[in-house]
Each structure stands twice: as C-alpha cells, then as structure tokens.
Amino acid sequence: MSLSANDIHVTSWTDLQEALFRDTWDPRIGRFRSPFVYRGLRSSNWLLTTSLQRLGGEYQQLENHLLRNFRKYGRDFSQPGASVWNWLALAQHHGLPTRLLDWTYSPYVALHFATDDLEAYGDDGVIWAINYVLAAESLPPSLREALRAEGSNVFTPELLEPLCTTLRELELLRDEQFLLFLEPPSLDARIVHQYALFSLMNTARATLHEWLEQHPELYFRIIIPARLKWEIRDKLDQANITERVLFPGLGGLSRWLHRHYTPTPNQNRSNLEEDQISG
C-alpha cells in the first residue's frame, strides 16, 4: 500500500514538535485541543495489524473462542461485569489476541513506544495519528447519535453496551467497515498513566491501515529517522516519559533502568578502544 502522501518526514527535534502538535488549535474554543490519537511503532515498516490478525490462518474464527475461554477462566482474577466490551478491554490489556489496537491521547507517550526498543535503533520509527473526532462522524447513525447525546467522540463500555451487546451485533450495524474508539475502564495505573484508549473495527477481518488508505483525510504518519532516536530518547527521559512512569511497579522500574544504563554504540566502541589501548 502507498502511504507516502500522508507521511511527514522529520529531520530534527524541532521538526518533530511541529509534527506532533499539528492541527491541534480549536478555533471554536480558542484552545489547543487535539482531535488526534496517536500510536507509536518502533519501525516505519510496521502496519496497523491487530494481535488477532497476527495469529494468521483463520484468525477470525478464533476470536469468539479466545474471548469465551478468557471469560471462563478469568473470573477468579477479575470481575469486569457482564459487558463484552469490558471483557474485551481486559483481555487486550493482559495480552490476549484481540481485534483491538492500543492508542493514546498523548503524542509523547506514542513517541516513547516508537523509541523504547534499543534493538530497533537501526530502523526508522513511526507515529500514526488519527483524527478520532472526524472519524466519529462516519459511524452508523445509532452510534453517532449516542455519542452526540453524550457529548463525546469516543465510547466507553457503558455507552456502547445498550447499542450492541456482542461483536456480532456490532458487525451487523452496517455492511461497510467502520472504526470506533473505546476508552477502557481504569483497570490499573498503567491505563491511566498511558492516557490510553483502543481502536475497534466492526469486523475482525478489517485492517485499519487499509481502511485508512480509503480515508486519507483522517490520518497522518510521522516518520522518525533512526539517527534521531537517541536524541529523542534522552529528551523523553528528561521529560519523565519513561517505563518507570508508564508501567508503574517494579517491572516498569527495571525496564527503565535496564534501558537507561545500556551504553550507546559509540560508548561501546569507546570502551573497546580503551581496552585495546590499555592492553
């Protein structure tokens, strides 16, 4: 697929700031209020495939089995109620393959996930940005009216539940593919700190990047050159956008310390040269 028309190639930290906060001025209220949500990926070659789609094979036939068994065996560990949307959010949060994709309202949180993997520093990164306010205008009438009545642009499980109680009912709302955004319940501090929400297509087969190609007015991508990743990472750390904050607990603390104290390639070369000289 061709994405170049919607790609912004940045060359500096300053360029990146302009791109991250583009089109966020809202003249109706005279404030900078972004209509975008963001998803950061470590490689610009990565597309918007779900964890369910990445299973391969007849993955769409596995979705209900995965969720049914998650609900069956997960009741002893959590009580999200009867809503399938709460269970789906809980499953995604804990790593079950689902049709959901993680997004954030924070461009800096997305930037973290584009630069957190030191093993990917040889690859250009990418941030996807989708105008969720504009996307909501193309929802089926019942969903669009529910959002308008609530004064919202995204769903919560409580708002979505009266309109469709199953994934099958969501699919039957319209033959054409459509996109909605779902704010999960505050399952733990990670959801809150990452300013997180999920995207959800009405069918498991729908691929978001292919759908966006048909709706170019809804999105843009920021391509982050590999050579800029170290600078971005250091400045994010200075701004306290780290694993320690985004993944509260000892696991996040350990991930942050491991990355923070990993030498850069230049440092490794310097150490090797010093060893050779001293030898």
PDB file of C-alpha atoms in Angstrom:
ATOM      1  CA  MET A   1       0.000   0.000   0.000  1.00  0.00           C
ATOM      2  CA  SER A   2       1.101   3.576  -0.587  1.00  0.00           C
ATOM      3  CA  LEU A   3       1.243   5.848   2.434  1.00  0.00           C
ATOM      4  CA  SER A   4       3.740   8.457   1.279  1.00  0.00           C
ATOM      5  CA  ALA A   5       1.167  11.193   0.624  1.00  0.00           C
ATOM      6  CA  ASN A   6       0.264  11.251   4.330  1.00  0.00           C
ATOM      7  CA  ASP A   7       3.805  10.858   5.639  1.00  0.00           C
ATOM      8  CA  ILE A   8       5.729  13.626   7.389  1.00  0.00           C
ATOM      9  CA  HIS A   9       9.490  13.074   7.433  1.00  0.00           C
ATOM     10  CA  VAL A  10      11.086  14.956  10.308  1.00  0.00           C
ATOM     11  CA  THR A  11      14.793  15.767  10.441  1.00  0.00           C
ATOM     12  CA  SER A  12      15.188  17.320  13.899  1.00  0.00           C
ATOM     13  CA  TRP A  13      13.657  17.527  17.373  1.00  0.00           C
ATOM     14  CA  THR A  14      12.152  20.897  16.405  1.00  0.00           C
ATOM     15  CA  ASP A  15      10.560  19.431  13.279  1.00  0.00           C
ATOM     16  CA  LEU A  16       9.165  16.633  15.404  1.00  0.00           C
ATOM     17  CA  GLN A  17       7.440  19.018  17.827  1.00  0.00           C
ATOM     18  CA  GLU A  18       5.743  20.803  14.941  1.00  0.00           C
ATOM     19  CA  ALA A  19       4.541  17.497  13.530  1.00  0.00           C
ATOM     20  CA  LEU A  20       3.332  16.067  16.833  1.00  0.00           C
ATOM     21  CA  PHE A  21       1.148  19.064  17.584  1.00  0.00           C
ATOM     22  CA  ARG A  22      -0.007  19.911  14.059  1.00  0.00           C
ATOM     23  CA  ASP A  23      -3.674  20.868  13.601  1.00  0.00           C
ATOM     24  CA  THR A  24      -4.389  20.947  17.330  1.00  0.00           C
ATOM     25  CA  TRP A  25      -5.733  24.519  17.502  1.00  0.00           C
ATOM     26  CA  ASP A  26      -9.505  24.555  18.022  1.00  0.00           C
ATOM     27  CA  PRO A  27     -10.878  27.988  16.982  1.00  0.00           C
ATOM     28  CA  ARG A  28     -14.301  27.203  18.455  1.00  0.00           C
ATOM     29  CA  ILE A  29     -12.946  27.387  21.996  1.00  0.00           C
ATOM     30  CA  GLY A  30      -9.704  29.267  21.366  1.00  0.00           C
ATOM     31  CA  ARG A  31      -7.588  26.451  22.815  1.00  0.00           C
ATOM     32  CA  PHE A  32      -5.073  23.884  21.647  1.00  0.00           C
ATOM     33  CA  ARG A  33      -7.163  20.710  21.946  1.00  0.00           C
ATOM     34  CA  SER A  34      -6.017  17.908  19.704  1.00  0.00           C
ATOM     35  CA  PRO A  35      -8.606  15.880  17.750  1.00  0.00           C
ATOM     36  CA  PHE A  36      -5.965  13.168  17.219  1.00  0.00           C
ATOM     37  CA  VAL A  37      -4.982   9.961  18.923  1.00  0.00           C
ATOM     38  CA  TYR A  38      -1.512   8.513  18.433  1.00  0.00           C
ATOM     39  CA  ARG A  39       0.207   5.135  18.107  1.00  0.00           C
ATOM     40  CA  GLY A  40       3.990   4.829  18.134  1.00  0.00           C
ATOM     41  CA  LEU A  41       5.747   1.901  16.466  1.00  0.00           C
ATOM     42  CA  ARG A  42       9.435   1.004  16.520  1.00  0.00           C
ATOM     43  CA  SER A  43       9.651   0.501  12.756  1.00  0.00           C
ATOM     44  CA  SER A  44       8.074   2.538   9.987  1.00  0.00           C
ATOM     45  CA  ASN A  45       7.506  -0.755   8.162  1.00  0.00           C
ATOM     46  CA  TRP A  46       5.044  -1.918  10.816  1.00  0.00           C
ATOM     47  CA  LEU A  47       1.385  -1.532   9.891  1.00  0.00           C
ATOM     48  CA  LEU A  48      -1.830  -1.451  11.915  1.00  0.00           C
ATOM     49  CA  THR A  49      -2.497  -5.165  12.183  1.00  0.00           C
ATOM     50  CA  THR A  50      -4.118  -6.439  15.350  1.00  0.00           C
ATOM     51  CA  SER A  51      -2.735  -9.145  17.605  1.00  0.00           C
ATOM     52  CA  LEU A  52      -5.647 -11.328  16.467  1.00  0.00           C
ATOM     53  CA  GLN A  53      -4.712 -10.862  12.801  1.00  0.00           C
ATOM     54  CA  ARG A  54      -1.085 -11.651  13.577  1.00  0.00           C
ATOM     55  CA  LEU A  55      -2.146 -15.152  14.638  1.00  0.00           C
ATOM     56  CA  GLY A  56      -2.603 -15.923  10.939  1.00  0.00           C
ATOM     57  CA  GLY A  57      -4.725 -18.683   9.486  1.00  0.00           C
ATOM     58  CA  GLU A  58      -8.489 -18.435  10.013  1.00  0.00           C
ATOM     59  CA  TYR A  59      -7.987 -15.992  12.885  1.00  0.00           C
ATOM     60  CA  GLN A  60     -11.486 -14.506  12.586  1.00  0.00           C
ATOM     61  CA  GLN A  61     -12.935 -17.886  13.560  1.00  0.00           C
ATOM     62  CA  LEU A  62     -10.826 -17.949  16.724  1.00  0.00           C
ATOM     63  CA  GLU A  63     -11.940 -14.615  18.159  1.00  0.00           C
ATOM     64  CA  ASN A  64     -15.050 -15.823  19.985  1.00  0.00           C
ATOM     65  CA  HIS A  65     -13.266 -18.947  21.270  1.00  0.00           C
ATOM     66  CA  LEU A  66     -10.426 -16.855  22.678  1.00  0.00           C
ATOM     67  CA  LEU A  67     -12.745 -14.401  24.389  1.00  0.00           C
ATOM     68  CA  ARG A  68     -15.140 -17.074  25.678  1.00  0.00           C
ATOM     69  CA  ASN A  69     -12.341 -19.029  27.311  1.00  0.00           C
ATOM     70  CA  PHE A  70     -10.749 -15.880  28.683  1.00  0.00           C
ATOM     71  CA  ARG A  71     -14.050 -15.057  30.369  1.00  0.00           C
ATOM     72  CA  LYS A  72     -14.470 -18.635  31.575  1.00  0.00           C
ATOM     73  CA  TYR A  73     -11.073 -18.941  33.230  1.00  0.00           C
ATOM     74  CA  GLY A  74     -10.515 -15.305  34.106  1.00  0.00           C
ATOM     75  CA  ARG A  75     -13.398 -14.792  36.518  1.00  0.00           C
ATOM     76  CA  ASP A  76     -11.314 -15.767  39.537  1.00  0.00           C
ATOM     77  CA  PHE A  77      -8.859 -12.963  38.825  1.00  0.00           C
ATOM     78  CA  SER A  78     -11.103 -10.083  37.791  1.00  0.00           C
ATOM     79  CA  GLN A  79     -14.745  -9.048  37.899  1.00  0.00           C
ATOM     80  CA  PRO A  80     -15.377  -6.699  34.956  1.00  0.00           C
ATOM     81  CA  GLY A  81     -19.110  -7.473  34.907  1.00  0.00           C
ATOM     82  CA  ALA A  82     -21.117  -8.947  32.063  1.00  0.00           C
ATOM     83  CA  SER A  83     -20.293  -6.444  29.305  1.00  0.00           C
ATOM     84  CA  VAL A  84     -18.340  -7.967  26.423  1.00  0.00           C
ATOM     85  CA  TRP A  85     -16.676  -4.558  25.924  1.00  0.00           C
ATOM     86  CA  ASN A  86     -15.258  -4.598  29.457  1.00  0.00           C
ATOM     87  CA  TRP A  87     -14.027  -8.156  28.939  1.00  0.00           C
ATOM     88  CA  LEU A  88     -12.522  -7.280  25.566  1.00  0.00           C
ATOM     89  CA  ALA A  89     -10.643  -4.331  27.073  1.00  0.00           C
ATOM     90  CA  LEU A  90      -9.441  -6.501  29.959  1.00  0.00           C
ATOM     91  CA  ALA A  91      -8.291  -9.214  27.555  1.00  0.00           C
ATOM     92  CA  GLN A  92      -6.370  -6.736  25.408  1.00  0.00           C
ATOM     93  CA  HIS A  93      -4.769  -5.241  28.499  1.00  0.00           C
ATOM     94  CA  HIS A  94      -3.467  -8.652  29.549  1.00  0.00           C
ATOM     95  CA  GLY A  95      -2.144  -9.736  26.164  1.00  0.00           C
ATOM     96  CA  LEU A  96      -4.918 -11.897  24.709  1.00  0.00           C
ATOM     97  CA  PRO A  97      -5.039 -11.666  20.885  1.00  0.00           C
ATOM     98  CA  THR A  98      -7.979  -9.358  20.077  1.00  0.00           C
ATOM     99  CA  ARG A  99      -9.194  -7.052  17.312  1.00  0.00           C
ATOM    100  CA  LEU A 100      -8.294  -4.015  19.454  1.00  0.00           C
ATOM    101  CA  LEU A 101      -5.298  -1.739  18.901  1.00  0.00           C
ATOM    102  CA  ASP A 102      -3.744   0.443  21.604  1.00  0.00           C
ATOM    103  CA  TRP A 103      -3.704   4.214  21.138  1.00  0.00           C
ATOM    104  CA  THR A 104      -3.005   7.199  23.361  1.00  0.00           C
ATOM    105  CA  TYR A 105      -4.152  10.793  23.543  1.00  0.00           C
ATOM    106  CA  SER A 106      -0.538  11.765  24.311  1.00  0.00           C
ATOM    107  CA  PRO A 107       1.881  12.256  21.404  1.00  0.00           C
ATOM    108  CA  TYR A 108       4.775  11.884  23.854  1.00  0.00           C
ATOM    109  CA  VAL A 109       3.539   8.522  25.103  1.00  0.00           C
ATOM    110  CA  ALA A 110       3.356   7.413  21.460  1.00  0.00           C
ATOM    111  CA  LEU A 111       6.868   8.765  20.968  1.00  0.00           C
ATOM    112  CA  HIS A 112       8.030   6.639  23.884  1.00  0.00           C
ATOM    113  CA  PHE A 113       6.783   3.467  22.215  1.00  0.00           C
ATOM    114  CA  ALA A 114       8.489   4.455  18.971  1.00  0.00           C
ATOM    115  CA  THR A 115      11.851   4.731  20.774  1.00  0.00           C
ATOM    116  CA  ASP A 116      11.766   2.309  23.729  1.00  0.00           C
ATOM    117  CA  ASP A 117      13.387  -0.671  21.984  1.00  0.00           C
ATOM    118  CA  LEU A 118      17.136  -0.180  21.669  1.00  0.00           C
ATOM    119  CA  GLU A 119      17.347  -3.202  19.382  1.00  0.00           C
ATOM    120  CA  ALA A 120      15.308  -1.252  16.796  1.00  0.00           C
ATOM    121  CA  TYR A 121      17.537   1.831  16.719  1.00  0.00           C
ATOM    122  CA  GLY A 122      18.745   0.919  13.266  1.00  0.00           C
ATOM    123  CA  ASP A 123      15.199   1.311  11.922  1.00  0.00           C
ATOM    124  CA  ASP A 124      13.167   4.424  11.264  1.00  0.00           C
ATOM    125  CA  GLY A 125      10.249   4.685  13.678  1.00  0.00           C
ATOM    126  CA  VAL A 126       6.736   5.934  13.035  1.00  0.00           C
ATOM    127  CA  ILE A 127       3.843   7.594  14.812  1.00  0.00           C
ATOM    128  CA  TRP A 128       0.360   7.136  13.397  1.00  0.00           C
ATOM    129  CA  ALA A 129      -2.162   9.878  14.164  1.00  0.00           C
ATOM    130  CA  ILE A 130      -5.909   9.501  13.555  1.00  0.00           C
ATOM    131  CA  ASN A 131      -8.484  12.265  13.844  1.00  0.00           C
ATOM    132  CA  TYR A 132     -10.939  10.479  16.119  1.00  0.00           C
ATOM    133  CA  VAL A 133     -13.349  13.411  16.131  1.00  0.00           C
ATOM    134  CA  LEU A 134     -13.693  13.344  12.340  1.00  0.00           C
ATOM    135  CA  ALA A 135     -13.785   9.539  12.287  1.00  0.00           C
ATOM    136  CA  ALA A 136     -16.809   9.554  14.619  1.00  0.00           C
ATOM    137  CA  GLU A 137     -18.818  11.462  12.015  1.00  0.00           C
ATOM    138  CA  SER A 138     -18.807   8.440   9.697  1.00  0.00           C
ATOM    139  CA  LEU A 139     -20.168   5.970  12.267  1.00  0.00           C
ATOM    140  CA  PRO A 140     -23.550   4.277  11.741  1.00  0.00           C
ATOM    141  CA  PRO A 141     -26.414   6.597  12.759  1.00  0.00           C
ATOM    142  CA  SER A 142     -27.225   4.848  16.050  1.00  0.00           C
ATOM    143  CA  LEU A 143     -23.634   5.071  17.241  1.00  0.00           C
ATOM    144  CA  ARG A 144     -23.187   8.627  16.022  1.00  0.00           C
ATOM    145  CA  GLU A 145     -26.354   9.794  17.771  1.00  0.00           C
ATOM    146  CA  ALA A 146     -25.332   8.095  21.021  1.00  0.00           C
ATOM    147  CA  LEU A 147     -22.046   9.999  21.007  1.00  0.00           C
ATOM    148  CA  ARG A 148     -23.789  13.282  20.263  1.00  0.00           C
ATOM    149  CA  ALA A 149     -26.270  12.749  23.077  1.00  0.00           C
ATOM    150  CA  GLU A 150     -23.390  12.031  25.442  1.00  0.00           C
ATOM    151  CA  GLY A 151     -21.349  14.978  24.154  1.00  0.00           C
ATOM    152  CA  SER A 152     -18.443  12.651  23.406  1.00  0.00           C
ATOM    153  CA  ASN A 153     -16.370  11.486  20.446  1.00  0.00           C
ATOM    154  CA  VAL A 154     -15.337   8.097  21.858  1.00  0.00           C
ATOM    155  CA  PHE A 155     -17.210   5.254  23.506  1.00  0.00           C
ATOM    156  CA  THR A 156     -16.967   3.745  26.932  1.00  0.00           C
ATOM    157  CA  PRO A 157     -18.204   0.189  27.548  1.00  0.00           C
ATOM    158  CA  GLU A 158     -21.218   1.643  29.376  1.00  0.00           C
ATOM    159  CA  LEU A 159     -22.123   3.840  26.406  1.00  0.00           C
ATOM    160  CA  LEU A 160     -21.663   1.102  23.821  1.00  0.00           C
ATOM    161  CA  GLU A 161     -23.415  -1.711  25.688  1.00  0.00           C
ATOM    162  CA  PRO A 162     -27.052  -0.520  25.180  1.00  0.00           C
ATOM    163  CA  LEU A 163     -26.448  -0.216  21.420  1.00  0.00           C
ATOM    164  CA  CYS A 164     -24.816  -3.592  20.777  1.00  0.00           C
ATOM    165  CA  THR A 165     -24.085  -6.286  23.316  1.00  0.00           C
ATOM    166  CA  THR A 166     -21.929  -8.577  21.176  1.00  0.00           C
ATOM    167  CA  LEU A 167     -19.261  -8.378  18.494  1.00  0.00           C
ATOM    168  CA  ARG A 168     -21.752  -9.896  16.065  1.00  0.00           C
ATOM    169  CA  GLU A 169     -24.271  -7.125  16.732  1.00  0.00           C
ATOM    170  CA  LEU A 170     -21.566  -4.552  16.099  1.00  0.00           C
ATOM    171  CA  GLU A 171     -20.820  -6.135  12.736  1.00  0.00           C
ATOM    172  CA  LEU A 172     -24.497  -6.134  11.760  1.00  0.00           C
ATOM    173  CA  LEU A 173     -24.901  -2.404  12.335  1.00  0.00           C
ATOM    174  CA  ARG A 174     -23.607  -1.747   8.817  1.00  0.00           C
ATOM    175  CA  ASP A 175     -22.276  -3.761   5.895  1.00  0.00           C
ATOM    176  CA  GLU A 176     -19.415  -1.345   5.257  1.00  0.00           C
ATOM    177  CA  GLN A 177     -16.407  -1.298   7.534  1.00  0.00           C
ATOM    178  CA  PHE A 178     -16.237   1.423  10.175  1.00  0.00           C
ATOM    179  CA  LEU A 179     -13.951   2.495  13.002  1.00  0.00           C
ATOM    180  CA  LEU A 180     -14.753   3.482  16.552  1.00  0.00           C
ATOM    181  CA  PHE A 181     -12.661   4.280  19.597  1.00  0.00           C
ATOM    182  CA  LEU A 182     -13.243   2.765  23.022  1.00  0.00           C
ATOM    183  CA  GLU A 183     -11.951   4.137  26.308  1.00  0.00           C
ATOM    184  CA  PRO A 184     -11.233   1.239  28.651  1.00  0.00           C
ATOM    185  CA  PRO A 185     -12.123   1.245  32.335  1.00  0.00           C
ATOM    186  CA  SER A 186      -9.238   2.193  34.613  1.00  0.00           C
ATOM    187  CA  LEU A 187      -8.098  -1.406  35.054  1.00  0.00           C
ATOM    188  CA  ASP A 188      -4.861  -0.289  36.694  1.00  0.00           C
ATOM    189  CA  ALA A 189      -2.487   2.664  36.842  1.00  0.00           C
ATOM    190  CA  ARG A 190      -0.904   1.709  33.516  1.00  0.00           C
ATOM    191  CA  ILE A 191      -4.094   2.543  31.601  1.00  0.00           C
ATOM    192  CA  VAL A 192      -4.320   5.905  33.350  1.00  0.00           C
ATOM    193  CA  HIS A 193      -0.651   6.856  33.002  1.00  0.00           C
ATOM    194  CA  GLN A 194      -0.531   5.948  29.322  1.00  0.00           C
ATOM    195  CA  TYR A 195      -3.637   8.075  28.596  1.00  0.00           C
ATOM    196  CA  ALA A 196      -4.864   5.008  26.717  1.00  0.00           C
ATOM    197  CA  LEU A 197      -7.767   4.042  24.510  1.00  0.00           C
ATOM    198  CA  PHE A 198      -8.443   1.353  21.911  1.00  0.00           C
ATOM    199  CA  SER A 199      -9.476   1.356  18.269  1.00  0.00           C
ATOM    200  CA  LEU A 200     -12.053  -1.164  17.183  1.00  0.00           C
ATOM    201  CA  MET A 201     -13.244  -2.140  13.709  1.00  0.00           C
ATOM    202  CA  ASN A 202     -16.673  -3.678  13.216  1.00  0.00           C
ATOM    203  CA  THR A 203     -15.230  -6.889  11.754  1.00  0.00           C
ATOM    204  CA  ALA A 204     -12.201  -8.921  12.787  1.00  0.00           C
ATOM    205  CA  ARG A 205     -11.091  -9.104   9.148  1.00  0.00           C
ATOM    206  CA  ALA A 206     -10.944  -5.330   8.723  1.00  0.00           C
ATOM    207  CA  THR A 207      -7.378  -3.995   8.558  1.00  0.00           C
ATOM    208  CA  LEU A 208      -7.119  -0.465   9.854  1.00  0.00           C
ATOM    209  CA  HIS A 209      -4.261   0.758   7.647  1.00  0.00           C
ATOM    210  CA  GLU A 210      -6.101  -0.472   4.535  1.00  0.00           C
ATOM    211  CA  TRP A 211      -9.288   1.262   5.708  1.00  0.00           C
ATOM    212  CA  LEU A 212      -7.343   4.478   6.326  1.00  0.00           C
ATOM    213  CA  GLU A 213      -5.960   4.341   2.807  1.00  0.00           C
ATOM    214  CA  GLN A 214      -9.564   4.838   1.673  1.00  0.00           C
ATOM    215  CA  HIS A 215      -9.989   7.728   4.145  1.00  0.00           C
ATOM    216  CA  PRO A 216      -6.782   9.776   3.811  1.00  0.00           C
ATOM    217  CA  GLU A 217      -8.398  12.838   5.396  1.00  0.00           C
ATOM    218  CA  LEU A 218      -8.453  11.046   8.757  1.00  0.00           C
ATOM    219  CA  TYR A 219      -4.783  10.423   9.436  1.00  0.00           C
ATOM    220  CA  PHE A 220      -1.131  11.261   9.007  1.00  0.00           C
ATOM    221  CA  ARG A 221       2.122   9.481   9.870  1.00  0.00           C
ATOM    222  CA  ILE A 222       5.331  10.928  11.292  1.00  0.00           C
ATOM    223  CA  ILE A 223       8.443   9.102  10.100  1.00  0.00           C
ATOM    224  CA  ILE A 224      11.238   9.283  12.684  1.00  0.00           C
ATOM    225  CA  PRO A 225      14.727   8.722  11.239  1.00  0.00           C
ATOM    226  CA  ALA A 226      16.849   6.175  13.078  1.00  0.00           C
ATOM    227  CA  ARG A 227      19.622   8.722  13.622  1.00  0.00           C
ATOM    228  CA  LEU A 228      17.231  10.882  15.704  1.00  0.00           C
ATOM    229  CA  LYS A 229      16.133   8.160  18.113  1.00  0.00           C
ATOM    230  CA  TRP A 230      18.914   8.607  20.677  1.00  0.00           C
ATOM    231  CA  GLU A 231      18.254  12.340  20.977  1.00  0.00           C
ATOM    232  CA  ILE A 232      14.505  11.765  21.278  1.00  0.00           C
ATOM    233  CA  ARG A 233      15.027   9.074  23.887  1.00  0.00           C
ATOM    234  CA  ASP A 234      17.275  11.242  26.056  1.00  0.00           C
ATOM    235  CA  LYS A 235      14.856  14.166  25.908  1.00  0.00           C
ATOM    236  CA  LEU A 236      11.868  11.973  26.723  1.00  0.00           C
ATOM    237  CA  ASP A 237      13.755  10.608  29.723  1.00  0.00           C
ATOM    238  CA  GLN A 238      14.474  14.162  30.856  1.00  0.00           C
ATOM    239  CA  ALA A 239      10.736  14.933  30.494  1.00  0.00           C
ATOM    240  CA  ASN A 240       9.942  11.881  32.685  1.00  0.00           C
ATOM    241  CA  ILE A 241       8.280   9.924  29.869  1.00  0.00           C
ATOM    242  CA  THR A 242       9.764   6.581  30.870  1.00  0.00           C
ATOM    243  CA  GLU A 243       8.843   2.975  31.639  1.00  0.00           C
ATOM    244  CA  ARG A 244       9.014   3.837  35.349  1.00  0.00           C
ATOM    245  CA  VAL A 245       6.078   6.210  34.887  1.00  0.00           C
ATOM    246  CA  LEU A 246       4.124   4.443  32.131  1.00  0.00           C
ATOM    247  CA  PHE A 247       4.383   0.960  33.697  1.00  0.00           C
ATOM    248  CA  PRO A 248       4.058   1.639  37.444  1.00  0.00           C
ATOM    249  CA  GLY A 249       5.638  -1.052  39.575  1.00  0.00           C
ATOM    250  CA  LEU A 250       8.893  -2.927  39.843  1.00  0.00           C
ATOM    251  CA  GLY A 251       8.659  -4.287  36.298  1.00  0.00           C
ATOM    252  CA  GLY A 252       8.477  -0.815  34.768  1.00  0.00           C
ATOM    253  CA  LEU A 253      11.232   0.417  37.074  1.00  0.00           C
ATOM    254  CA  SER A 254      13.504  -2.431  35.979  1.00  0.00           C
ATOM    255  CA  ARG A 255      12.752  -1.846  32.292  1.00  0.00           C
ATOM    256  CA  TRP A 256      13.593   1.835  32.642  1.00  0.00           C
ATOM    257  CA  LEU A 257      16.856   1.193  34.483  1.00  0.00           C
ATOM    258  CA  HIS A 258      17.896  -1.514  32.019  1.00  0.00           C
ATOM    259  CA  ARG A 259      17.375   0.790  29.044  1.00  0.00           C
ATOM    260  CA  HIS A 260      18.688   3.916  30.754  1.00  0.00           C
ATOM    261  CA  TYR A 261      22.025   2.329  31.639  1.00  0.00           C
ATOM    262  CA  THR A 262      22.561   0.481  28.369  1.00  0.00           C
ATOM    263  CA  PRO A 263      25.556   2.100  26.615  1.00  0.00           C
ATOM    264  CA  THR A 264      25.110   3.668  23.205  1.00  0.00           C
ATOM    265  CA  PRO A 265      27.005   2.081  20.303  1.00  0.00           C
ATOM    266  CA  ASN A 266      29.503   4.943  20.468  1.00  0.00           C
ATOM    267  CA  GLN A 267      30.104   4.259  24.150  1.00  0.00           C
ATOM    268  CA  ASN A 268      30.700   0.590  23.398  1.00  0.00           C
ATOM    269  CA  ARG A 269      33.247   1.475  20.733  1.00  0.00           C
ATOM    270  CA  SER A 270      34.989   3.887  23.111  1.00  0.00           C
ATOM    271  CA  ASN A 271      35.211   1.224  25.804  1.00  0.00           C
ATOM    272  CA  LEU A 272      36.642  -1.247  23.286  1.00  0.00           C
ATOM    273  CA  GLU A 273      39.264   1.269  22.160  1.00  0.00           C
ATOM    274  CA  GLU A 274      40.228   1.982  25.779  1.00  0.00           C
ATOM    275  CA  ASP A 275      40.641  -1.745  26.426  1.00  0.00           C
ATOM    276  CA  GLN A 276      42.845  -2.077  23.358  1.00  0.00           C
ATOM    277  CA  ILE A 277      44.985   0.886  24.375  1.00  0.00           C
ATOM    278  CA  SER A 278      45.358  -0.254  27.988  1.00  0.00           C
ATOM    279  CA  GLY A 279      46.189  -3.782  26.767  1.00  0.00           C
TER     280      GLY A 279
END
